[in-house]
PDB file of C-alpha atoms in Angstrom:
ATOM      1  CA  MET A  16     185.656 121.355 134.879  1.00 78.00           C
ATOM      2  CA  LEU A  17     187.481 123.946 136.978  1.00 91.00           C
ATOM      3  CA  GLU A  18     189.013 122.971 140.272  1.00 95.00           C
ATOM      4  CA  ASP A  19     187.573 124.621 143.391  1.00 95.00           C
ATOM      5  CA  ALA A  20     190.667 126.756 143.951  1.00 97.00           C
ATOM      6  CA  ARG A  21     190.511 128.017 140.375  1.00 97.00           C
ATOM      7  CA  ARG A  22     186.804 128.829 140.678  1.00 97.00           C
ATOM      8  CA  GLU A  23     187.423 130.736 143.903  1.00 97.00           C
ATOM      9  CA  LEU A  24     190.270 132.710 142.330  1.00 98.00           C
ATOM     10  CA  LEU A  25     188.128 133.704 139.355  1.00 98.00           C
ATOM     11  CA  LEU A  26     185.221 134.731 141.551  1.00 98.00           C
ATOM     12  CA  ARG A  27     187.591 136.878 143.638  1.00 98.00           C
ATOM     13  CA  LYS A  28     188.886 138.534 140.485  1.00 98.00           C
ATOM     14  CA  VAL A  29     185.338 139.276 139.331  1.00 98.00           C
ATOM     15  CA  GLU A  30     184.525 140.655 142.788  1.00 98.00           C
ATOM     16  CA  ASP A  31     187.622 142.884 142.664  1.00 98.00           C
ATOM     17  CA  SER A  32     186.499 144.186 139.265  1.00 98.00           C
ATOM     18  CA  LYS A  33     183.018 144.849 140.602  1.00 98.00           C
ATOM     19  CA  GLN A  34     184.469 146.828 143.518  1.00 98.00           C
ATOM     20  CA  ILE A  35     186.479 148.978 141.114  1.00 98.00           C
ATOM     21  CA  ALA A  36     183.297 149.645 139.150  1.00 98.00           C
ATOM     22  CA  LEU A  37     181.421 150.512 142.364  1.00 98.00           C
ATOM     23  CA  GLU A  38     184.157 152.973 143.310  1.00 98.00           C
ATOM     24  CA  ALA A  39     183.869 154.649 139.898  1.00 98.00           C
ATOM     25  CA  LEU A  40     180.096 154.849 140.265  1.00 98.00           C
ATOM     26  CA  ARG A  41     180.509 156.447 143.708  1.00 98.00           C
ATOM     27  CA  ARG A  42     183.050 158.960 142.418  1.00 98.00           C
ATOM     28  CA  TYR A  43     181.274 160.088 139.273  1.00 98.00           C
ATOM     29  CA  GLY A  44     177.699 158.786 139.244  1.00 97.00           C
ATOM     30  CA  ALA A  45     176.247 156.442 136.638  1.00 97.00           C
ATOM     31  CA  ASP A  46     174.861 159.322 134.573  1.00 97.00           C
ATOM     32  CA  ARG A  47     178.371 160.734 134.070  1.00 98.00           C
ATOM     33  CA  LEU A  48     179.963 157.442 133.003  1.00 98.00           C
ATOM     34  CA  ALA A  49     179.852 155.233 129.932  1.00 98.00           C
ATOM     35  CA  VAL A  50     181.045 151.762 128.956  1.00 98.00           C
ATOM     36  CA  ALA A  51     183.288 151.281 125.912  1.00 98.00           C
ATOM     37  CA  TRP A  52     182.024 148.113 124.246  1.00 98.00           C
ATOM     38  CA  THR A  53     183.571 146.412 121.205  1.00 97.00           C
ATOM     39  CA  GLY A  54     181.661 143.124 121.300  1.00 97.00           C
ATOM     40  CA  GLY A  55     184.919 141.373 122.191  1.00 97.00           C
ATOM     41  CA  LYS A  56     185.458 139.089 125.167  1.00 98.00           C
ATOM     42  CA  ASP A  57     187.283 141.664 127.310  1.00 97.00           C
ATOM     43  CA  SER A  58     184.852 144.541 126.904  1.00 98.00           C
ATOM     44  CA  THR A  59     181.901 142.187 127.391  1.00 98.00           C
ATOM     45  CA  LEU A  60     183.403 140.922 130.661  1.00 98.00           C
ATOM     46  CA  THR A  61     183.921 144.559 131.668  1.00 98.00           C
ATOM     47  CA  LEU A  62     180.307 145.325 130.811  1.00 98.00           C
ATOM     48  CA  TYR A  63     179.227 142.295 132.863  1.00 98.00           C
ATOM     49  CA  THR A  64     181.127 143.503 135.957  1.00 98.00           C
ATOM     50  CA  VAL A  65     179.773 147.055 135.643  1.00 98.00           C
ATOM     51  CA  ARG A  66     176.278 145.606 135.297  1.00 98.00           C
ATOM     52  CA  LEU A  67     176.835 143.556 138.479  1.00 98.00           C
ATOM     53  CA  ALA A  68     177.976 146.701 140.304  1.00 98.00           C
ATOM     54  CA  CYS A  69     174.915 148.641 139.188  1.00 98.00           C
ATOM     55  CA  GLN A  70     172.603 145.823 140.218  1.00 98.00           C
ATOM     56  CA  GLU A  71     174.234 145.770 143.673  1.00 97.00           C
ATOM     57  CA  ALA A  72     173.962 149.538 143.989  1.00 97.00           C
ATOM     58  CA  GLY A  73     170.397 149.567 142.673  1.00 97.00           C
ATOM     59  CA  ILE A  74     171.191 152.110 139.943  1.00 97.00           C
ATOM     60  CA  PRO A  75     170.776 152.128 136.145  1.00 97.00           C
ATOM     61  CA  LEU A  76     173.612 150.849 133.991  1.00 98.00           C
ATOM     62  CA  PRO A  77     175.529 153.657 132.232  1.00 98.00           C
ATOM     63  CA  GLY A  78     175.112 153.901 128.496  1.00 98.00           C
ATOM     64  CA  CYS A  79     177.485 152.048 126.191  1.00 98.00           C
ATOM     65  CA  PHE A  80     179.298 153.388 123.179  1.00 98.00           C
ATOM     66  CA  VAL A  81     180.530 151.332 120.237  1.00 98.00           C
ATOM     67  CA  ILE A  82     183.157 152.626 117.825  1.00 97.00           C
ATOM     68  CA  ASP A  83     182.205 151.518 114.320  1.00 96.00           C
ATOM     69  CA  GLU A  84     185.449 151.910 112.393  1.00 94.00           C
ATOM     70  CA  GLY A  85     183.705 151.036 109.141  1.00 93.00           C
ATOM     71  CA  ASP A  86     184.619 147.359 108.893  1.00 93.00           C
ATOM     72  CA  MET A  87     182.850 145.451 111.668  1.00 95.00           C
ATOM     73  CA  PHE A  88     182.336 141.714 111.391  1.00 96.00           C
ATOM     74  CA  PRO A  89     178.613 141.037 110.814  1.00 97.00           C
ATOM     75  CA  GLU A  90     178.847 138.375 113.529  1.00 98.00           C
ATOM     76  CA  VAL A  91     180.066 140.999 116.007  1.00 98.00           C
ATOM     77  CA  ARG A  92     177.272 143.371 115.064  1.00 97.00           C
ATOM     78  CA  GLN A  93     174.681 140.597 115.408  1.00 98.00           C
ATOM     79  CA  PHE A  94     176.053 139.566 118.803  1.00 98.00           C
ATOM     80  CA  MET A  95     175.947 143.125 120.103  1.00 98.00           C
ATOM     81  CA  GLU A  96     172.434 143.749 118.872  1.00 98.00           C
ATOM     82  CA  GLY A  97     171.235 140.554 120.546  1.00 98.00           C
ATOM     83  CA  LEU A  98     172.903 141.242 123.885  1.00 98.00           C
ATOM     84  CA  ALA A  99     171.781 144.878 123.864  1.00 98.00           C
ATOM     85  CA  ALA A 100     168.195 143.677 123.541  1.00 98.00           C
ATOM     86  CA  GLU A 101     168.612 140.963 126.188  1.00 98.00           C
ATOM     87  CA  TRP A 102     170.281 143.205 128.776  1.00 98.00           C
ATOM     88  CA  GLY A 103     168.369 146.381 127.916  1.00 98.00           C
ATOM     89  CA  LEU A 104     171.508 148.313 127.003  1.00 98.00           C
ATOM     90  CA  ARG A 105     171.522 151.892 125.805  1.00 98.00           C
ATOM     91  CA  VAL A 106     174.037 151.923 122.951  1.00 98.00           C
ATOM     92  CA  THR A 107     175.491 154.853 121.020  1.00 98.00           C
ATOM     93  CA  ILE A 108     177.315 154.050 117.764  1.00 98.00           C
ATOM     94  CA  LEU A 109     180.330 156.263 117.036  1.00 98.00           C
ATOM     95  CA  HIS A 110     181.424 156.622 113.427  1.00 97.00           C
ATOM     96  CA  ASN A 111     183.579 159.220 111.696  1.00 97.00           C
ATOM     97  CA  SER A 112     181.128 159.736 108.850  1.00 97.00           C
ATOM     98  CA  ASP A 113     183.159 162.579 107.326  1.00 98.00           C
ATOM     99  CA  VAL A 114     185.946 160.135 106.459  1.00 98.00           C
ATOM    100  CA  SER A 115     183.685 157.337 105.201  1.00 97.00           C
ATOM    101  CA  ARG A 116     181.768 159.901 103.112  1.00 97.00           C
ATOM    102  CA  ALA A 117     184.986 161.105 101.494  1.00 97.00           C
ATOM    103  CA  ALA A 118     185.838 157.459 100.738  1.00 97.00           C
ATOM    104  CA  GLY A 119     182.434 156.824  99.220  1.00 96.00           C
ATOM    105  CA  GLY A 120     181.963 154.145 101.880  1.00 93.00           C
ATOM    106  CA  ARG A 121     184.469 151.900 100.081  1.00 94.00           C
ATOM    107  CA  LEU A 122     187.297 150.220 101.971  1.00 92.00           C
ATOM    108  CA  GLY A 123     190.558 150.655 100.102  1.00 93.00           C
ATOM    109  CA  ALA A 124     189.383 153.870  98.451  1.00 96.00           C
ATOM    110  CA  GLU A 125     191.753 156.811  98.190  1.00 96.00           C
ATOM    111  CA  VAL A 126     190.700 159.780 100.330  1.00 97.00           C
ATOM    112  CA  ARG A 127     191.827 163.327  99.611  1.00 97.00           C
ATOM    113  CA  VAL A 128     192.807 165.143 102.793  1.00 98.00           C
ATOM    114  CA  ALA A 129     191.446 168.378 101.317  1.00 98.00           C
ATOM    115  CA  ASP A 130     187.967 166.794 101.134  1.00 98.00           C
ATOM    116  CA  LEU A 131     187.779 166.299 104.904  1.00 98.00           C
ATOM    117  CA  ASN A 132     186.415 168.697 107.495  1.00 98.00           C
ATOM    118  CA  GLU A 133     188.594 170.979 109.601  1.00 96.00           C
ATOM    119  CA  THR A 134     188.717 168.613 112.581  1.00 96.00           C
ATOM    120  CA  ASN A 135     189.951 165.649 110.574  1.00 97.00           C
ATOM    121  CA  ARG A 136     192.486 167.754 108.680  1.00 97.00           C
ATOM    122  CA  ALA A 137     193.868 169.028 112.001  1.00 96.00           C
ATOM    123  CA  GLU A 138     194.109 165.483 113.337  1.00 95.00           C
ATOM    124  CA  ILE A 139     196.009 164.355 110.242  1.00 96.00           C
ATOM    125  CA  ALA A 140     198.427 167.246 110.681  1.00 95.00           C
ATOM    126  CA  ARG A 141     198.824 166.189 114.312  1.00 92.00           C
ATOM    127  CA  LEU A 142     200.028 162.801 113.095  1.00 93.00           C
ATOM    128  CA  GLY A 143     202.752 164.464 111.041  1.00 93.00           C
ATOM    129  CA  TYR A 144     201.222 162.947 107.911  1.00 95.00           C
ATOM    130  CA  ASP A 145     201.909 165.278 104.975  1.00 94.00           C
ATOM    131  CA  GLU A 146     200.633 163.332 101.969  1.00 96.00           C
ATOM    132  CA  ASP A 147     197.666 164.662  99.978  1.00 97.00           C
ATOM    133  CA  THR A 148     195.772 161.364 100.140  1.00 97.00           C
ATOM    134  CA  PHE A 149     195.484 158.223 102.256  1.00 95.00           C
ATOM    135  CA  ILE A 150     193.751 154.878 101.907  1.00 95.00           C
ATOM    136  CA  TYR A 151     190.477 154.318 103.763  1.00 94.00           C
ATOM    137  CA  GLU A 152     191.465 151.352 105.922  1.00 91.00           C
ATOM    138  CA  PRO A 153     190.436 151.419 109.591  1.00 85.00           C
ATOM    139  CA  GLU A 154     193.593 149.871 111.033  1.00 83.00           C
ATOM    140  CA  SER A 155     196.173 151.801 109.031  1.00 86.00           C
ATOM    141  CA  PHE A 156     198.153 154.591 110.713  1.00 88.00           C
ATOM    142  CA  VAL A 157     195.836 157.392 109.554  1.00 94.00           C
ATOM    143  CA  GLY A 158     192.695 155.269 109.430  1.00 91.00           C
ATOM    144  CA  ASN A 159     192.971 153.942 112.969  1.00 90.00           C
ATOM    145  CA  HIS A 160     193.424 157.434 114.380  1.00 94.00           C
ATOM    146  CA  LEU A 161     190.568 159.020 112.450  1.00 96.00           C
ATOM    147  CA  MET A 162     188.060 156.189 112.701  1.00 95.00           C
ATOM    148  CA  LYS A 163     188.670 155.288 116.347  1.00 94.00           C
ATOM    149  CA  THR A 164     190.440 157.947 118.413  1.00 94.00           C
ATOM    150  CA  VAL A 165     188.901 160.965 116.687  1.00 96.00           C
ATOM    151  CA  ALA A 166     185.453 159.366 116.843  1.00 97.00           C
ATOM    152  CA  LEU A 167     185.985 158.690 120.557  1.00 97.00           C
ATOM    153  CA  ASN A 168     187.099 162.245 121.286  1.00 96.00           C
ATOM    154  CA  GLY A 169     184.087 163.625 119.446  1.00 96.00           C
ATOM    155  CA  TYR A 170     181.861 161.521 121.675  1.00 97.00           C
ATOM    156  CA  LEU A 171     183.633 162.692 124.837  1.00 97.00           C
ATOM    157  CA  TYR A 172     183.069 166.324 123.858  1.00 96.00           C
ATOM    158  CA  ALA A 173     179.423 165.764 122.945  1.00 97.00           C
ATOM    159  CA  SER A 174     178.439 163.561 125.887  1.00 97.00           C
ATOM    160  CA  ARG A 175     180.466 165.395 128.564  1.00 96.00           C
ATOM    161  CA  VAL A 176     180.983 162.168 130.482  1.00 98.00           C
ATOM    162  CA  ALA A 177     183.493 162.269 133.316  1.00 98.00           C
ATOM    163  CA  GLY A 178     184.914 158.920 132.303  1.00 98.00           C
ATOM    164  CA  PHE A 179     184.302 155.530 130.773  1.00 98.00           C
ATOM    165  CA  PHE A 180     184.973 151.868 131.519  1.00 98.00           C
ATOM    166  CA  ALA A 181     187.400 150.110 129.173  1.00 97.00           C
ATOM    167  CA  GLY A 182     188.258 146.421 128.806  1.00 96.00           C
ATOM    168  CA  ILE A 183     192.037 146.783 129.027  1.00 94.00           C
ATOM    169  CA  ARG A 184     194.232 144.001 130.468  1.00 95.00           C
ATOM    170  CA  TRP A 185     197.852 144.220 131.592  1.00 91.00           C
ATOM    171  CA  ASP A 186     198.899 141.059 129.740  1.00 88.00           C
ATOM    172  CA  GLU A 187     197.161 141.814 126.451  1.00 82.00           C
ATOM    173  CA  GLN A 188     199.628 144.200 124.833  1.00 71.00           C
ATOM    174  CA  SER A 189     202.979 145.589 126.004  1.00 69.00           C
ATOM    175  CA  ALA A 190     201.815 149.174 125.464  1.00 69.00           C
ATOM    176  CA  ARG A 191     199.071 148.556 128.058  1.00 72.00           C
ATOM    177  CA  ALA A 192     201.278 146.931 130.697  1.00 78.00           C
ATOM    178  CA  ASP A 193     201.575 150.115 132.790  1.00 84.00           C
ATOM    179  CA  GLU A 194     197.879 151.055 132.720  1.00 91.00           C
ATOM    180  CA  THR A 195     196.116 151.788 136.036  1.00 95.00           C
ATOM    181  CA  TYR A 196     192.598 151.025 137.246  1.00 97.00           C
ATOM    182  CA  PHE A 197     191.774 154.736 137.267  1.00 97.00           C
ATOM    183  CA  SER A 198     193.630 156.437 134.424  1.00 96.00           C
ATOM    184  CA  PRO A 199     193.059 160.220 134.277  1.00 96.00           C
ATOM    185  CA  ARG A 200     193.575 161.990 130.956  1.00 95.00           C
ATOM    186  CA  GLN A 201     194.312 165.690 130.941  1.00 94.00           C
ATOM    187  CA  GLU A 202     192.583 168.132 128.632  1.00 95.00           C
ATOM    188  CA  THR A 203     194.380 168.785 125.337  1.00 92.00           C
ATOM    189  CA  PRO A 204     193.397 170.738 122.236  1.00 91.00           C
ATOM    190  CA  PHE A 205     192.064 167.418 120.902  1.00 91.00           C
ATOM    191  CA  ASN A 206     190.205 165.886 123.857  1.00 93.00           C
ATOM    192  CA  PRO A 207     188.474 166.950 127.081  1.00 95.00           C
ATOM    193  CA  ALA A 208     189.700 165.859 130.506  1.00 97.00           C
ATOM    194  CA  HIS A 209     188.274 162.463 131.507  1.00 97.00           C
ATOM    195  CA  THR A 210     189.134 159.272 133.371  1.00 98.00           C
ATOM    196  CA  ARG A 211     189.363 155.784 131.934  1.00 97.00           C
ATOM    197  CA  ILE A 212     188.364 153.053 134.374  1.00 98.00           C
ATOM    198  CA  CYS A 213     189.832 149.616 133.672  1.00 97.00           C
ATOM    199  CA  PRO A 214     188.203 147.038 136.000  1.00 98.00           C
ATOM    200  CA  ILE A 215     189.688 143.857 134.477  1.00 98.00           C
ATOM    201  CA  LEU A 216     193.359 144.868 134.306  1.00 97.00           C
ATOM    202  CA  HIS A 217     194.308 141.945 136.567  1.00 97.00           C
ATOM    203  CA  PHE A 218     192.724 139.287 134.326  1.00 97.00           C
ATOM    204  CA  THR A 219     194.821 137.152 131.998  1.00 97.00           C
ATOM    205  CA  GLU A 220     193.418 135.895 128.717  1.00 97.00           C
ATOM    206  CA  ARG A 221     192.906 132.496 130.368  1.00 97.00           C
ATOM    207  CA  ASP A 222     191.097 134.190 133.254  1.00 98.00           C
ATOM    208  CA  VAL A 223     188.758 135.946 130.835  1.00 98.00           C
ATOM    209  CA  TRP A 224     187.752 132.729 129.133  1.00 98.00           C
ATOM    210  CA  ASP A 225     187.457 130.717 132.328  1.00 98.00           C
ATOM    211  CA  ALA A 226     185.314 133.416 133.933  1.00 98.00           C
ATOM    212  CA  THR A 227     183.222 133.822 130.793  1.00 98.00           C
ATOM    213  CA  ARG A 228     182.450 130.122 130.704  1.00 97.00           C
ATOM    214  CA  LEU A 229     182.061 129.740 134.466  1.00 97.00           C
ATOM    215  CA  LEU A 230     179.556 132.610 134.665  1.00 98.00           C
ATOM    216  CA  ASP A 231     177.903 131.860 131.317  1.00 98.00           C
ATOM    217  CA  ILE A 232     178.686 135.330 129.986  1.00 98.00           C
ATOM    218  CA  PRO A 233     177.616 135.657 126.321  1.00 98.00           C
ATOM    219  CA  HIS A 234     180.347 135.945 123.677  1.00 98.00           C
ATOM    220  CA  CYS A 235     180.586 136.373 119.919  1.00 98.00           C
ATOM    221  CA  SER A 236     180.396 133.188 117.833  1.00 98.00           C
ATOM    222  CA  LEU A 237     183.669 134.009 116.057  1.00 97.00           C
ATOM    223  CA  TYR A 238     185.653 132.898 119.102  1.00 97.00           C
ATOM    224  CA  ALA A 239     184.282 129.374 118.725  1.00 97.00           C
ATOM    225  CA  GLN A 240     185.579 129.399 115.135  1.00 97.00           C
ATOM    226  CA  GLY A 241     189.165 130.014 116.272  1.00 96.00           C
ATOM    227  CA  TYR A 242     189.521 133.801 116.398  1.00 95.00           C
ATOM    228  CA  ARG A 243     191.538 134.977 119.424  1.00 94.00           C
ATOM    229  CA  SER A 244     191.234 138.781 119.148  1.00 91.00           C
ATOM    230  CA  LEU A 245     188.680 140.665 117.065  1.00 92.00           C
ATOM    231  CA  GLY A 246     189.549 143.812 115.142  1.00 88.00           C
ATOM    232  CA  ALA A 247     188.515 145.140 111.737  1.00 89.00           C
ATOM    233  CA  ARG A 248     187.139 142.405 109.477  1.00 91.00           C
ATOM    234  CA  VAL A 249     189.608 142.606 106.581  1.00 87.00           C
ATOM    235  CA  THR A 250     192.696 142.760 108.796  1.00 84.00           C
ATOM    236  CA  THR A 251     191.739 140.068 111.341  1.00 90.00           C
ATOM    237  CA  VAL A 252     192.261 136.367 110.706  1.00 89.00           C
ATOM    238  CA  LYS A 253     191.633 133.329 112.836  1.00 90.00           C
ATOM    239  CA  VAL A 254     194.762 131.579 114.006  1.00 85.00           C
ATOM    240  CA  SER A 255     193.239 128.118 114.461  1.00 92.00           C
ATOM    241  CA  ASP A 256     190.099 126.080 113.881  1.00 94.00           C
ATOM    242  CA  VAL A 257     190.048 125.303 117.607  1.00 96.00           C
ATOM    243  CA  PRO A 258     187.831 127.496 119.833  1.00 97.00           C
ATOM    244  CA  ALA A 259     189.779 130.352 121.403  1.00 96.00           C
ATOM    245  CA  TRP A 260     189.451 129.032 124.948  1.00 97.00           C
ATOM    246  CA  GLU A 261     190.946 125.658 123.943  1.00 96.00           C
ATOM    247  CA  GLN A 262     194.073 127.133 122.335  1.00 96.00           C
ATOM    248  CA  ASP A 263     197.515 127.486 123.933  1.00 94.00           C
ATOM    249  CA  LEU A 264     196.804 130.873 125.472  1.00 94.00           C
ATOM    250  CA  GLU A 265     199.932 130.947 127.603  1.00 92.00           C
ATOM    251  CA  HIS A 266     202.557 130.386 124.900  1.00 91.00           C
ATOM    252  CA  THR A 267     201.137 131.983 121.747  1.00 91.00           C
ATOM    253  CA  ASN A 268     200.383 135.576 120.751  1.00 87.00           C
ATOM    254  CA  GLU A 269     196.807 136.581 121.560  1.00 87.00           C
ATOM    255  CA  ARG A 270     196.856 139.321 118.933  1.00 78.00           C
ATOM    256  CA  GLY A 271     198.746 137.329 116.311  1.00 73.00           C
ATOM    257  CA  GLY A 272     195.713 137.391 114.038  1.00 64.00           C
ATOM    258  CA  ARG A 273     195.609 141.195 114.057  1.00 57.00           C
ATOM    259  CA  ARG A 274     197.382 143.568 111.693  1.00 57.00           C
ATOM    260  CA  GLN A 275     200.953 143.609 113.022  1.00 51.00           C
ATOM    261  CA  ASP A 276     202.103 147.006 111.776  1.00 54.00           C
ATOM    262  CA  LYS A 277     199.316 148.490 113.890  1.00 49.00           C
ATOM    263  CA  GLU A 278     200.412 146.394 116.868  1.00 49.00           C
ATOM    264  CA  ASP A 279     203.926 147.820 116.502  1.00 53.00           C
ATOM    265  CA  LEU A 280     202.486 151.347 116.631  1.00 57.00           C
ATOM    266  CA  MET A 281     200.240 150.729 119.652  1.00 60.00           C
ATOM    267  CA  LYS A 282     202.224 152.934 122.044  1.00 67.00           C
ATOM    268  CA  LYS A 283     202.067 155.846 119.598  1.00 68.00           C
ATOM    269  CA  PHE A 284     198.339 155.312 119.085  1.00 65.00           C
ATOM    270  CA  ARG A 285     197.795 155.298 122.860  1.00 70.00           C
ATOM    271  CA  ASP A 286     199.821 158.490 123.260  1.00 72.00           C
ATOM    272  CA  LEU A 287     197.395 160.027 120.768  1.00 74.00           C
ATOM    273  CA  GLY A 288     194.386 158.907 122.800  1.00 71.00           C
ATOM    274  CA  TYR A 289     193.617 155.390 121.583  1.00 73.00           C
ATOM    275  CA  MET A 290     192.491 152.795 124.127  1.00 61.00           C
TER     276      MET A 290
END
């Protein structure tokens, strides 16, 4: 049971997030925005606050996009399908099918760079990767960029949205510690100009779970099994058998169950356009 002061603090934080979402809706309009949704606790809280803002403004919720990197947990997929039906969400699935086709749809398969389309070959060259092949693994250096960032940029070009909401928090990862609520991205040869709106930057991991449980916000069942942070299935492990919200969130690494070589490269990935 949360103390009254804690409840009031959480409700203020949710209200602050809602106001940021309302400001974005005023600036750009709901039809020119989207919500990045992973099925994780942070992006679902973000989606919840944007939904609150739209309900207050009496306008439709922007569409959501989901980046399918090719190795989603079935539990995450099931959770998202259920919530999309319950909340009436419009969801677009993003997937770099050119890469998965070249890999024959098999994780761990060797992909020949020459077998990819011009866009993906240019993106690989942009990474400075000069090998003839790479392994199809969504959270490797090449795989993460192609399956997530390149898929995202393709969506931004096709949809022509002015911006999207993202579930980024200051305390989650050191590479995100300097993020701003409204984060403009300039046009480059690889992505159009757009703004990333981050309404829950001021939440801690503890805040997210306390707010989720206080407001009865749905969450994926994997968190109850002990997972703290959800990434690709084969490179994410649970760190405990205790539900995520009952773990020592203040003194242990939230992303300790994620692939650590990717964590070490997070700043580089973000410089390339990753969230």
